[in-house]
Short mmCIF file of C-alpha atoms and ligand atoms in Angstrom, two decimals:
data_model
loop_
_atom_site.label_atom_id
_atom_site.label_comp_id
_atom_site.label_asym_id
_atom_site.label_seq_id
_atom_site.Cartn_x
_atom_site.Cartn_y
_atom_site.Cartn_z
CA MET A 1 52.82 78.35 -48.93
CA THR A 2 55.96 76.24 -48.70
CA ILE A 3 56.00 73.61 -46.07
CA GLN A 4 59.20 72.08 -44.82
CA ALA A 5 59.03 68.59 -46.29
CA GLU A 6 60.71 66.62 -43.52
CA LEU A 7 58.40 68.08 -40.92
CA ILE A 8 55.26 66.90 -42.63
CA ASP A 9 54.13 63.91 -40.72
CA ALA A 10 51.11 62.42 -42.42
CA SER A 11 49.93 60.94 -39.15
CA HIS A 12 49.98 64.34 -37.51
CA PRO A 13 46.88 66.38 -38.23
CA TYR A 14 48.69 69.63 -37.48
CA LEU A 15 51.54 69.29 -39.92
CA ASP A 16 49.67 68.02 -42.95
CA GLY A 17 49.59 71.35 -44.78
CA ARG A 18 45.83 71.91 -44.56
CA PRO A 19 44.46 75.06 -42.87
CA LYS A 20 43.55 74.65 -39.19
CA GLY A 21 40.38 76.13 -37.75
CA HIS A 22 39.55 77.55 -34.34
CA PHE A 23 38.21 75.03 -31.84
CA ILE A 24 34.70 76.13 -30.92
CA ASN A 25 31.91 74.07 -29.38
CA GLY A 26 33.87 70.85 -29.66
CA ARG A 27 34.85 71.13 -33.30
CA SER A 28 37.13 72.83 -35.74
CA ALA A 29 35.68 76.02 -37.24
CA ALA A 30 37.09 78.22 -40.00
CA ALA A 31 37.26 81.96 -39.27
CA LEU A 32 33.90 83.57 -40.04
CA SER A 33 35.77 86.05 -42.23
CA GLY A 34 37.38 83.14 -44.09
CA ARG A 35 40.81 84.64 -43.41
CA THR A 36 43.90 82.65 -42.38
CA PHE A 37 47.44 83.52 -41.32
CA ASP A 38 50.72 81.60 -41.54
CA THR A 39 52.53 80.23 -38.53
CA HIS A 40 56.26 79.52 -38.74
CA ASN A 41 58.95 77.26 -37.42
CA PRO A 42 61.39 79.77 -35.88
CA ALA A 43 64.33 77.41 -36.39
CA THR A 44 63.96 77.57 -40.17
CA GLY A 45 61.64 80.51 -40.84
CA GLU A 46 59.38 78.19 -42.85
CA VAL A 47 55.61 78.07 -42.74
CA ILE A 48 54.31 75.02 -40.87
CA ALA A 49 50.57 75.67 -40.86
CA GLN A 50 47.85 78.11 -41.82
CA LEU A 51 45.58 79.06 -38.95
CA ALA A 52 42.18 80.71 -38.77
CA GLU A 53 42.51 84.45 -38.25
CA GLY A 54 39.94 85.18 -35.58
CA ASP A 55 38.22 88.51 -35.09
CA ALA A 56 35.40 89.87 -32.94
CA SER A 57 32.78 87.64 -34.59
CA ASP A 58 34.73 84.42 -33.89
CA ILE A 59 35.31 85.54 -30.31
CA ASP A 60 31.60 86.19 -29.99
CA ALA A 61 30.77 82.69 -31.28
CA ALA A 62 33.26 81.12 -28.86
CA VAL A 63 32.02 83.14 -25.87
CA THR A 64 28.43 82.17 -26.73
CA ALA A 65 29.49 78.49 -26.81
CA ALA A 66 31.34 78.87 -23.50
CA ARG A 67 28.32 80.56 -21.88
CA ALA A 68 25.94 77.83 -23.10
CA ALA A 69 28.31 75.16 -21.78
CA PHE A 70 28.54 76.92 -18.42
CA GLU A 71 24.74 76.99 -18.14
CA GLY A 72 24.46 73.40 -19.46
CA PRO A 73 25.18 69.93 -18.03
CA TRP A 74 28.84 70.82 -17.27
CA GLY A 75 27.57 73.20 -14.59
CA ARG A 76 25.96 70.23 -12.85
CA TRP A 77 29.04 67.98 -12.90
CA THR A 78 29.98 67.04 -9.35
CA PRO A 79 33.47 67.76 -8.01
CA TYR A 80 34.20 64.04 -8.22
CA GLN A 81 33.18 63.96 -11.90
CA ARG A 82 35.54 66.84 -12.65
CA GLN A 83 38.30 65.10 -10.72
CA ALA A 84 37.75 61.80 -12.52
CA PHE A 85 37.76 63.68 -15.83
CA LEU A 86 41.14 65.24 -15.00
CA PHE A 87 42.47 61.75 -14.22
CA ARG A 88 41.47 60.70 -17.74
CA VAL A 89 43.16 63.81 -19.14
CA HIS A 90 46.29 62.92 -17.19
CA GLU A 91 46.35 59.52 -18.89
CA LEU A 92 45.68 60.92 -22.35
CA VAL A 93 48.25 63.71 -22.09
CA ASP A 94 50.82 61.19 -20.90
CA LYS A 95 50.04 58.97 -23.89
CA HIS A 96 50.31 61.87 -26.36
CA PHE A 97 53.14 63.67 -24.67
CA ASP A 98 55.89 62.98 -27.20
CA GLU A 99 53.64 64.25 -29.97
CA LEU A 100 52.78 67.41 -28.00
CA ALA A 101 56.43 68.09 -27.17
CA ARG A 102 57.46 67.72 -30.82
CA LEU A 103 54.64 69.97 -31.96
CA GLU A 104 55.66 72.63 -29.45
CA THR A 105 59.33 72.41 -30.52
CA ILE A 106 58.44 72.84 -34.18
CA ASP A 107 55.99 75.64 -33.41
CA MET A 108 57.97 77.80 -30.98
CA GLY A 109 61.55 76.58 -31.20
CA ALA A 110 62.34 75.36 -27.67
CA PRO A 111 64.65 72.32 -27.76
CA ILE A 112 63.01 68.93 -27.61
CA SER A 113 65.15 68.27 -24.51
CA ARG A 114 63.23 71.11 -22.83
CA THR A 115 59.71 70.42 -24.11
CA SER A 116 60.05 66.69 -23.30
CA ASN A 117 61.10 67.65 -19.80
CA PHE A 118 57.76 69.36 -19.23
CA ARG A 119 56.12 65.94 -19.01
CA ASN A 120 56.41 65.62 -15.24
CA PHE A 121 55.45 69.21 -14.60
CA ILE A 122 52.32 69.10 -16.74
CA LEU A 123 51.19 65.71 -15.46
CA GLN A 124 51.74 66.91 -11.90
CA ALA A 125 49.80 70.09 -12.63
CA ILE A 126 46.84 68.08 -13.98
CA LEU A 127 46.75 65.91 -10.85
CA PHE A 128 47.21 68.95 -8.63
CA TYR A 129 44.13 70.61 -10.14
CA SER A 130 42.21 67.32 -9.99
CA GLY A 131 42.79 67.41 -6.23
CA GLN A 132 41.64 71.02 -6.11
CA ALA A 133 38.34 70.01 -7.76
CA VAL A 134 37.26 68.10 -4.66
CA ASN A 135 38.58 70.69 -2.21
CA ILE A 136 36.21 73.57 -2.81
CA SER A 137 34.52 74.62 0.41
CA GLY A 138 32.86 77.60 2.06
CA GLU A 139 32.49 78.42 5.73
CA THR A 140 29.73 78.70 8.25
CA LEU A 141 30.00 81.93 10.22
CA ARG A 142 28.59 82.96 13.59
CA ASN A 143 26.66 86.23 13.49
CA SER A 144 25.14 88.71 15.96
CA LEU A 145 21.92 89.30 14.10
CA PRO A 146 18.58 89.46 15.90
CA GLY A 147 16.55 86.23 15.88
CA THR A 148 17.97 82.98 14.65
CA VAL A 149 19.80 83.54 11.43
CA THR A 150 22.21 81.03 9.94
CA THR A 151 24.97 82.46 7.78
CA PHE A 152 27.39 80.70 5.48
CA ASN A 153 29.50 81.28 2.40
CA ILE A 154 29.66 79.07 -0.63
CA ARG A 155 32.16 79.29 -3.45
CA ALA A 156 30.68 79.25 -6.92
CA PRO A 157 32.43 79.26 -10.31
CA VAL A 158 32.91 82.75 -11.77
CA GLY A 159 31.64 81.80 -15.24
CA VAL A 160 33.33 82.29 -18.62
CA ILE A 161 37.10 82.82 -18.49
CA GLY A 162 39.18 84.45 -21.22
CA GLY A 163 42.64 82.86 -21.32
CA ILE A 164 45.26 84.94 -23.15
CA ILE A 165 48.75 83.46 -23.13
CA PRO A 166 52.14 84.20 -24.74
CA TRP A 167 54.29 82.09 -27.06
CA ASN A 168 57.19 81.33 -24.79
CA GLY A 169 55.76 78.11 -23.33
CA PRO A 170 52.14 77.49 -24.29
CA MET A 171 52.20 73.83 -23.24
CA ILE A 172 52.67 74.94 -19.65
CA GLY A 173 51.03 78.36 -19.95
CA GLN A 174 47.69 76.91 -21.01
CA TRP A 175 47.58 74.62 -17.96
CA TRP A 176 47.75 77.58 -15.59
CA VAL A 177 44.37 78.49 -17.08
CA LEU A 178 42.85 75.12 -17.98
CA GLY A 179 43.64 73.64 -14.55
CA GLY A 180 41.61 76.26 -12.72
CA VAL A 181 38.80 76.22 -15.29
CA LEU A 182 38.35 72.46 -15.18
CA ALA A 183 38.72 72.12 -11.40
CA SER A 184 36.26 74.94 -10.66
CA GLY A 185 33.54 74.24 -13.25
CA CYS A 186 34.12 77.43 -15.25
CA THR A 187 34.37 77.45 -19.06
CA VAL A 188 36.98 79.17 -21.20
CA VAL A 189 37.88 80.81 -24.47
CA MET A 190 41.63 80.57 -25.01
CA LYS A 191 43.48 83.01 -27.29
CA PRO A 192 46.99 81.63 -27.77
CA ALA A 193 49.77 83.82 -29.16
CA GLU A 194 49.75 84.11 -32.94
CA ASP A 195 53.29 82.65 -32.99
CA ALA A 196 52.53 79.46 -31.03
CA SER A 197 48.98 78.14 -31.13
CA LEU A 198 49.36 74.50 -32.11
CA SER A 199 49.74 72.80 -28.73
CA VAL A 200 46.73 74.75 -27.43
CA LEU A 201 44.53 73.61 -30.34
CA ARG A 202 45.72 70.03 -29.94
CA MET A 203 45.09 70.04 -26.17
CA ALA A 204 41.51 71.21 -26.70
CA GLU A 205 40.95 68.21 -28.97
CA LEU A 206 42.44 65.84 -26.42
CA LEU A 207 40.19 67.26 -23.69
CA CYS A 208 37.14 66.51 -25.82
CA GLU A 209 38.49 63.04 -26.54
CA ALA A 210 38.67 62.55 -22.75
CA GLY A 211 34.95 63.34 -22.51
CA LEU A 212 34.71 67.10 -21.98
CA PRO A 213 31.32 68.47 -23.04
CA GLU A 214 31.46 70.72 -26.09
CA GLY A 215 31.89 74.40 -25.45
CA VAL A 216 33.71 74.06 -22.11
CA VAL A 217 37.12 74.73 -23.68
CA ASN A 218 37.26 76.79 -26.88
CA VAL A 219 40.28 78.14 -28.73
CA VAL A 220 40.26 81.14 -31.07
CA THR A 221 43.51 81.72 -32.95
CA GLY A 222 44.53 85.06 -34.37
CA TYR A 223 46.26 88.33 -33.59
CA GLY A 224 46.37 90.01 -30.20
CA SER A 225 45.22 93.38 -31.44
CA THR A 226 42.03 91.90 -32.93
CA ALA A 227 41.08 88.49 -31.47
CA GLY A 228 42.86 89.14 -28.15
CA ALA A 229 41.44 92.63 -27.73
CA SER A 230 37.91 91.40 -28.56
CA LEU A 231 38.16 88.68 -25.94
CA ALA A 232 39.48 91.11 -23.32
CA ARG A 233 36.57 93.46 -24.02
CA HIS A 234 33.72 90.97 -24.51
CA PRO A 235 30.92 91.62 -22.00
CA GLY A 236 30.17 87.88 -21.86
CA VAL A 237 33.57 87.13 -20.33
CA ASP A 238 33.62 87.25 -16.52
CA ARG A 239 37.33 87.02 -15.89
CA VAL A 240 40.53 87.22 -17.91
CA ALA A 241 43.60 85.17 -17.00
CA PHE A 242 46.39 86.91 -18.86
CA THR A 243 50.07 86.14 -19.20
CA GLY A 244 52.14 88.45 -21.34
CA SER A 245 53.85 91.80 -21.40
CA THR A 246 53.18 94.63 -18.99
CA GLU A 247 52.22 96.85 -21.92
CA THR A 248 49.46 94.47 -23.04
CA GLY A 249 48.48 93.93 -19.41
CA ARG A 250 47.63 97.60 -19.18
CA LYS A 251 45.35 97.27 -22.23
CA ILE A 252 43.67 94.24 -20.64
CA ILE A 253 42.95 96.30 -17.52
CA GLU A 254 41.44 99.07 -19.64
CA ALA A 255 39.31 96.59 -21.60
CA SER A 256 38.11 94.98 -18.36
CA THR A 257 36.27 98.15 -17.37
CA VAL A 258 33.53 97.35 -19.94
CA ASN A 259 31.91 94.91 -17.51
CA ILE A 260 34.28 95.09 -14.52
CA LYS A 261 35.95 91.78 -15.30
CA ARG A 262 38.00 89.99 -12.74
CA LEU A 263 41.64 89.80 -13.77
CA GLN A 264 44.76 87.81 -13.25
CA LEU A 265 47.86 89.42 -14.72
CA GLU A 266 51.20 87.65 -14.95
CA LEU A 267 53.44 90.17 -16.65
CA GLY A 268 57.06 90.92 -17.40
CA GLY A 269 60.16 90.91 -15.23
CA LYS A 270 63.77 91.99 -14.88
CA SER A 271 64.69 89.63 -12.11
CA PRO A 272 67.80 90.02 -9.95
CA ASP A 273 70.08 87.05 -9.37
CA ILE A 274 72.57 87.88 -6.62
CA VAL A 275 75.86 86.02 -6.24
CA PHE A 276 77.80 86.66 -3.03
CA ALA A 277 81.54 86.01 -2.81
CA ASP A 278 81.02 83.02 -0.51
CA ALA A 279 78.73 81.22 -3.00
CA ASP A 280 79.56 77.79 -4.36
CA LEU A 281 80.51 78.92 -7.86
CA ASP A 282 80.35 75.38 -9.22
CA ALA A 283 76.60 75.65 -8.66
CA ALA A 284 76.13 79.41 -9.04
CA VAL A 285 77.80 79.74 -12.46
CA PRO A 286 75.62 77.20 -14.32
CA GLY A 287 72.62 78.13 -12.15
CA ALA A 288 72.80 81.84 -12.95
CA ALA A 289 73.66 81.14 -16.60
CA MET A 290 70.65 78.89 -17.15
CA GLY A 291 68.55 81.32 -15.11
CA VAL A 292 69.03 83.65 -18.09
CA PHE A 293 69.68 81.41 -21.07
CA SER A 294 66.99 78.73 -20.63
CA ASN A 295 64.44 78.94 -23.45
CA SER A 296 66.88 81.40 -25.07
CA GLY A 297 66.01 83.98 -22.44
CA GLN A 298 62.31 83.94 -23.28
CA ILE A 299 61.13 83.36 -19.73
CA CYS A 300 59.24 85.93 -17.70
CA TYR A 301 61.24 85.30 -14.53
CA ALA A 302 64.64 85.03 -16.27
CA GLY A 303 67.33 86.28 -13.87
CA THR A 304 68.75 88.76 -16.33
CA ARG A 305 70.34 91.15 -13.83
CA VAL A 306 73.13 89.11 -12.29
CA PHE A 307 74.57 91.04 -9.34
CA VAL A 308 78.03 89.71 -8.49
CA GLN A 309 80.08 90.75 -5.50
CA ARG A 310 82.95 92.81 -6.90
CA THR A 311 85.71 90.66 -5.40
CA ILE A 312 84.63 87.68 -7.54
CA GLN A 313 83.37 89.51 -10.62
CA LYS A 314 86.41 88.65 -12.74
CA GLU A 315 86.34 84.94 -11.92
CA PHE A 316 82.56 84.75 -12.26
CA VAL A 317 82.54 86.45 -15.65
CA GLU A 318 85.32 84.23 -17.00
CA ARG A 319 83.52 81.09 -15.87
CA VAL A 320 80.04 82.14 -16.96
CA ALA A 321 81.37 83.27 -20.35
CA ALA A 322 83.00 79.86 -20.86
CA PHE A 323 79.73 78.22 -19.89
CA GLY A 324 77.74 80.40 -22.30
CA ARG A 325 80.11 79.75 -25.21
CA ALA A 326 79.88 76.00 -24.67
CA LEU A 327 76.07 75.89 -24.93
CA LYS A 328 74.85 74.11 -28.03
CA VAL A 329 72.50 76.36 -29.97
CA GLY A 330 70.53 74.86 -32.84
CA ASN A 331 67.35 73.39 -34.24
CA GLY A 332 65.35 72.14 -31.29
CA LEU A 333 64.57 68.83 -32.99
CA ASP A 334 68.22 67.81 -32.50
CA PRO A 335 68.21 66.04 -29.13
CA ASP A 336 71.62 67.56 -28.26
CA THR A 337 70.42 71.15 -28.71
CA GLN A 338 70.43 73.15 -25.48
CA LEU A 339 69.16 76.49 -26.80
CA GLY A 340 66.77 77.02 -29.69
CA PRO A 341 65.97 80.12 -31.72
CA LEU A 342 64.06 83.21 -30.68
CA ILE A 343 60.41 83.06 -31.63
CA SER A 344 60.31 85.46 -34.59
CA GLN A 345 62.08 88.00 -36.76
CA LYS A 346 60.44 90.72 -34.67
CA GLN A 347 61.89 89.29 -31.46
CA LEU A 348 65.28 88.83 -33.12
CA ASP A 349 65.34 92.49 -34.22
CA ARG A 350 64.36 93.56 -30.71
CA VAL A 351 67.12 91.52 -29.04
CA LEU A 352 69.77 92.66 -31.54
CA GLY A 353 68.64 96.25 -30.91
CA TYR A 354 69.40 95.87 -27.20
CA MET A 355 72.77 94.30 -28.00
CA ASN A 356 73.63 97.29 -30.18
CA SER A 357 72.73 99.72 -27.42
CA ALA A 358 74.67 97.92 -24.65
CA VAL A 359 78.24 98.69 -25.62
CA GLY A 360 77.31 102.27 -26.50
CA GLU A 361 76.15 102.68 -22.91
CA GLY A 362 79.48 101.42 -21.58
CA ALA A 363 78.82 97.72 -20.92
CA VAL A 364 81.67 95.31 -21.66
CA LEU A 365 80.86 92.46 -24.04
CA SER A 366 82.19 89.29 -22.40
CA ALA A 367 80.60 86.60 -24.59
CA GLY A 368 78.37 86.28 -27.65
CA GLY A 369 76.77 89.45 -28.95
CA GLU A 370 75.83 88.31 -32.45
CA ARG A 371 73.23 86.62 -34.56
CA ILE A 372 74.22 83.09 -35.58
CA GLY A 373 74.68 82.52 -39.30
CA GLY A 374 75.94 79.52 -41.30
CA GLY A 375 73.51 76.60 -41.22
CA LEU A 376 71.28 78.47 -38.79
CA ALA A 377 71.02 81.69 -40.82
CA ALA A 378 67.41 81.04 -41.88
CA GLY A 379 66.25 80.80 -38.24
CA TYR A 380 66.19 83.43 -35.51
CA PHE A 381 69.28 82.39 -33.56
CA VAL A 382 71.49 84.57 -31.37
CA GLN A 383 74.53 83.66 -29.31
CA PRO A 384 74.19 83.44 -25.53
CA THR A 385 75.45 86.89 -24.61
CA ILE A 386 77.05 88.29 -21.48
CA TYR A 387 77.77 91.91 -20.65
CA SER A 388 79.85 92.77 -17.60
CA ASP A 389 80.43 96.03 -15.76
CA VAL A 390 76.80 96.86 -16.42
CA ARG A 391 75.15 99.60 -14.36
CA ASN A 392 71.62 99.13 -13.10
CA ASP A 393 70.49 102.30 -14.89
CA MET A 394 71.51 101.10 -18.38
CA ARG A 395 68.71 100.16 -20.77
CA ILE A 396 69.78 96.49 -20.83
CA ALA A 397 69.35 96.39 -17.04
CA ARG A 398 66.02 98.22 -16.94
CA GLU A 399 64.01 96.83 -19.84
CA GLU A 400 62.88 93.29 -20.48
CA ILE A 401 64.87 91.97 -23.45
CA PHE A 402 63.38 88.46 -23.67
CA GLY A 403 66.54 87.05 -25.24
CA PRO A 404 69.67 85.21 -24.02
CA VAL A 405 71.33 88.33 -22.65
CA MET A 406 72.91 88.46 -19.19
CA SER A 407 73.90 91.71 -17.52
CA VAL A 408 76.56 91.28 -14.83
CA ILE A 409 76.39 94.17 -12.36
CA PRO A 410 79.03 94.41 -9.63
CA PHE A 411 78.17 95.28 -6.01
CA ASP A 412 80.16 95.72 -2.80
CA ASP A 413 77.92 94.76 0.12
CA LEU A 414 74.51 93.33 1.01
CA ASP A 415 72.77 96.68 1.42
CA GLU A 416 73.89 97.82 -2.00
CA ALA A 417 72.84 94.50 -3.57
CA LEU A 418 69.41 94.73 -1.98
CA HIS A 419 68.95 98.34 -3.04
CA LEU A 420 69.94 97.60 -6.66
CA ALA A 421 67.85 94.40 -6.78
CA ASN A 422 64.75 96.35 -5.80
CA ASP A 423 65.54 99.30 -8.06
CA THR A 424 63.30 98.06 -10.90
CA PRO A 425 59.66 98.53 -11.83
CA TYR A 426 59.22 94.73 -11.81
CA GLY A 427 58.87 92.17 -9.03
CA LEU A 428 58.65 88.64 -10.42
CA GLY A 429 61.63 86.33 -9.75
CA SER A 430 64.85 86.73 -7.76
CA ALA A 431 67.65 84.56 -6.43
CA VAL A 432 70.47 84.61 -3.92
CA TRP A 433 73.59 82.44 -4.00
CA THR A 434 75.40 82.30 -0.63
CA ARG A 435 76.24 79.85 2.17
CA ASP A 436 75.42 82.38 4.90
CA VAL A 437 72.03 81.78 6.50
CA SER A 438 71.61 85.26 7.93
CA ARG A 439 72.31 86.75 4.50
CA VAL A 440 69.70 84.41 3.02
CA LEU A 441 67.13 85.62 5.53
CA LYS A 442 67.94 89.31 5.04
CA MET A 443 67.66 88.99 1.28
CA ALA A 444 64.55 86.79 1.34
CA ASN A 445 62.84 89.34 3.59
CA GLY A 446 64.13 92.39 1.74
CA ILE A 447 63.63 91.53 -1.91
CA LYS A 448 60.34 92.76 -3.38
CA ALA A 449 59.44 89.93 -5.74
CA GLY A 450 56.92 87.12 -6.01
CA THR A 451 59.61 84.43 -5.71
CA VAL A 452 63.02 84.24 -4.05
CA TRP A 453 65.14 81.23 -5.02
CA VAL A 454 68.10 80.41 -2.79
CA ASN A 455 71.04 78.51 -4.28
CA CYS A 456 68.90 77.55 -7.28
CA TYR A 457 66.99 79.29 -10.04
CA GLY A 458 63.66 78.83 -11.76
CA MET A 459 62.19 75.91 -9.79
CA VAL A 460 58.40 75.95 -9.93
CA ASP A 461 56.02 73.34 -8.52
CA PRO A 462 52.31 73.55 -9.42
CA SER A 463 51.24 72.88 -5.85
CA VAL A 464 53.50 75.67 -4.54
CA GLY A 465 52.91 78.16 -7.34
CA PHE A 466 54.24 81.61 -8.08
CA GLY A 467 53.13 85.18 -8.76
CA GLY A 468 54.41 88.71 -8.97
CA ILE A 469 54.22 92.20 -7.52
CA LYS A 470 54.71 95.75 -8.82
CA MET A 471 54.56 95.90 -12.64
CA SER A 472 54.91 92.12 -12.85
CA GLY A 473 51.19 91.91 -12.16
CA TYR A 474 48.93 90.26 -9.62
CA GLY A 475 47.34 86.93 -8.84
CA VAL A 476 49.08 83.60 -8.33
CA LYS A 477 49.45 80.57 -10.56
CA GLY A 478 49.37 77.24 -8.79
CA GLY A 479 49.33 76.77 -5.05
CA ARG A 480 46.21 76.27 -2.98
CA HIS A 481 44.89 79.83 -3.45
CA HIS A 482 44.92 79.76 -7.24
CA LEU A 483 41.51 78.15 -7.50
CA ASP A 484 39.94 80.95 -5.43
CA ALA A 485 40.40 83.21 -8.45
CA PHE A 486 38.05 81.02 -10.50
CA LEU A 487 35.39 81.15 -7.76
CA TYR A 488 33.40 83.90 -6.16
CA GLN A 489 32.02 84.04 -2.68
CA LYS A 490 28.27 83.88 -2.30
CA THR A 491 26.92 84.55 1.18
CA VAL A 492 23.65 83.05 2.36
CA TYR A 493 21.57 84.40 5.30
CA ILE A 494 18.77 82.06 6.40
CA ASN A 495 16.24 83.45 8.78
CA ASP A 496 14.76 80.63 10.87
CA ALA A 497 11.87 82.73 12.05
P1 NAP B 1 52.29 90.08 -25.38
O1 NAP B 1 52.63 90.77 -26.63
O2 NAP B 1 51.73 90.85 -24.26
O3 NAP B 1 51.31 88.90 -25.80
C1 NAP B 1 50.71 88.04 -24.87
C2 NAP B 1 49.36 87.61 -25.41
O4 NAP B 1 48.49 88.74 -25.48
C3 NAP B 1 49.41 87.03 -26.81
O5 NAP B 1 48.43 86.02 -26.94
C4 NAP B 1 49.04 88.24 -27.65
O6 NAP B 1 48.57 87.88 -28.92
C5 NAP B 1 47.96 88.87 -26.79
N1 NAP B 1 47.71 90.28 -27.05
C6 NAP B 1 48.49 91.20 -27.66
N2 NAP B 1 47.88 92.41 -27.69
C7 NAP B 1 46.69 92.25 -27.09
C8 NAP B 1 45.59 93.13 -26.80
N3 NAP B 1 45.62 94.41 -27.13
N4 NAP B 1 44.53 92.63 -26.15
C9 NAP B 1 44.48 91.34 -25.79
N5 NAP B 1 45.47 90.46 -26.05
C10 NAP B 1 46.56 90.90 -26.68
O7 NAP B 1 53.52 89.31 -24.81
P2 NAP B 1 54.57 88.46 -25.62
O8 NAP B 1 55.56 89.42 -26.17
O9 NAP B 1 53.90 87.53 -26.53
O10 NAP B 1 55.19 87.58 -24.45
C11 NAP B 1 56.27 87.99 -23.74
C12 NAP B 1 55.85 88.68 -22.46
O11 NAP B 1 55.11 87.80 -21.63
C13 NAP B 1 57.02 89.10 -21.65
O12 NAP B 1 56.83 90.40 -21.17
C14 NAP B 1 57.05 88.12 -20.51
O13 NAP B 1 57.67 88.57 -19.36
C15 NAP B 1 55.63 87.84 -20.31
N6 NAP B 1 55.43 86.56 -19.62
C16 NAP B 1 55.05 86.58 -18.33
C17 NAP B 1 54.89 85.40 -17.64
C18 NAP B 1 54.48 85.43 -16.18
O14 NAP B 1 54.04 84.41 -15.69
N7 NAP B 1 54.62 86.54 -15.51
C19 NAP B 1 55.08 84.18 -18.28
C20 NAP B 1 55.47 84.19 -19.62
C21 NAP B 1 55.64 85.41 -20.27
P3 NAP B 1 49.60 87.90 -30.17
O15 NAP B 1 50.83 87.18 -29.75
O16 NAP B 1 48.85 87.18 -31.21
O17 NAP B 1 49.86 89.34 -30.45
MG1 MG B 2 55.26 79.07 -34.64
#
């Protein structure tokens, strides 16, 4: 194993070159098989750590720990105790935030400018869920039963959660699971993506440092097809909160039939971003561009299908191409970097494959279109890429690319834009750029997607939340209904007679 010398930070336990274990029952644990796998820095292709390669036996150990913790003292913590705990976590995460952001940048490539910016979001999310902890209530219901019978519902924690998340933003992705677990009194086994596990392991340690009983939060690292599949199938898991591709989502549904697990599925997208001729292009051009290019296009709700009214297509494409070319792509540790690498060689090959197919299908290359070489040749970098004159039935407009690739698709009127926007198997994000209120309302009502942004793109607040429809999955993240998914309704009938 070669480890990039300048990244080794002796004070950082994750970049010291020693193998890292799972996190089970409050401590680090090697894989029971003894196997490890390498994890890389996608900006350089170099190995940054060796992680435990989990399989069914490690998942079983972690689920056993999570079950024992659920049945143990944690299950008797009051809502106030869970809230106060989350306050302590808020303080600790704030204190360690720079370290977490740097770790995430080295592990998955996103620029430090982006990962550092997550501070407010994550701290807000922690306080949001701390508020949720003391807001769990049931209802007393009138009934028409004979005699005097009192009826009420209580909401009880579901039990052991399996949290399976992707690599594109684990610092945030894990909080969509941990927040609900810790507010509700559930316990969890997390399976981060094989390409980005470090911030999840580190967070589990910080939670224990803040006073979390052992076994409440466990992390098993490893591959999706082994560790992930075992977690999805395990009969001791009551619910799976999954974020990832639609293809894997289908496998999670199949695995859930073993014990009829509850599921939350946040899946892929091919979101429409619609720019009308009356839009303020000074806002719409950078807004639509960053709606695709942020995180190098590796965002589930990326607005990759940019529908532009035909009368402004030429101007829009010229301006957005200039914007794309000016973006600074590079190693995320450089504070000036705006776009980092793709996560892996596999993802790079996939994105380049789509780029190769686009022109063959008749799309016009308006910017980018190539892998970046020179000083960045060892990493997985591609240029921000724009195709214009794309048709909605081309592969690049139908399939999720998960790279910095924008498809500009012209339209003539609102009805056509709405029809094309909805002509997709997905329903995650969407946006409309216009100054016309009636157009805003027609589009907001007509678009079939979990979120409609108007004159902005990609804003998410933990207390508002977001979700999807169609093949983008079901369940919401954040918002006041999210916690319901970690609770089940228990009805009590008391006969006074
Ligand atoms: P993925 O391949 O589905 O992986 C997601 C997670 O599932 C990873 O931890 C993966 O582990 C694991 N996994 C893979 N196969 C599994 C199996 N058979 N059983 C159980 N777990 C399994 O997705 P990805 O390519 O990493 O991430 C990109 C996808 O996530 C995109 O489609 C994107 O749209 C979606 N996404 C959605 C949202 C949302 O909120 N809707 C947010 C972010 C991303 P390994 O990585 O170790 O294989
Ligand atoms: Mg990595």
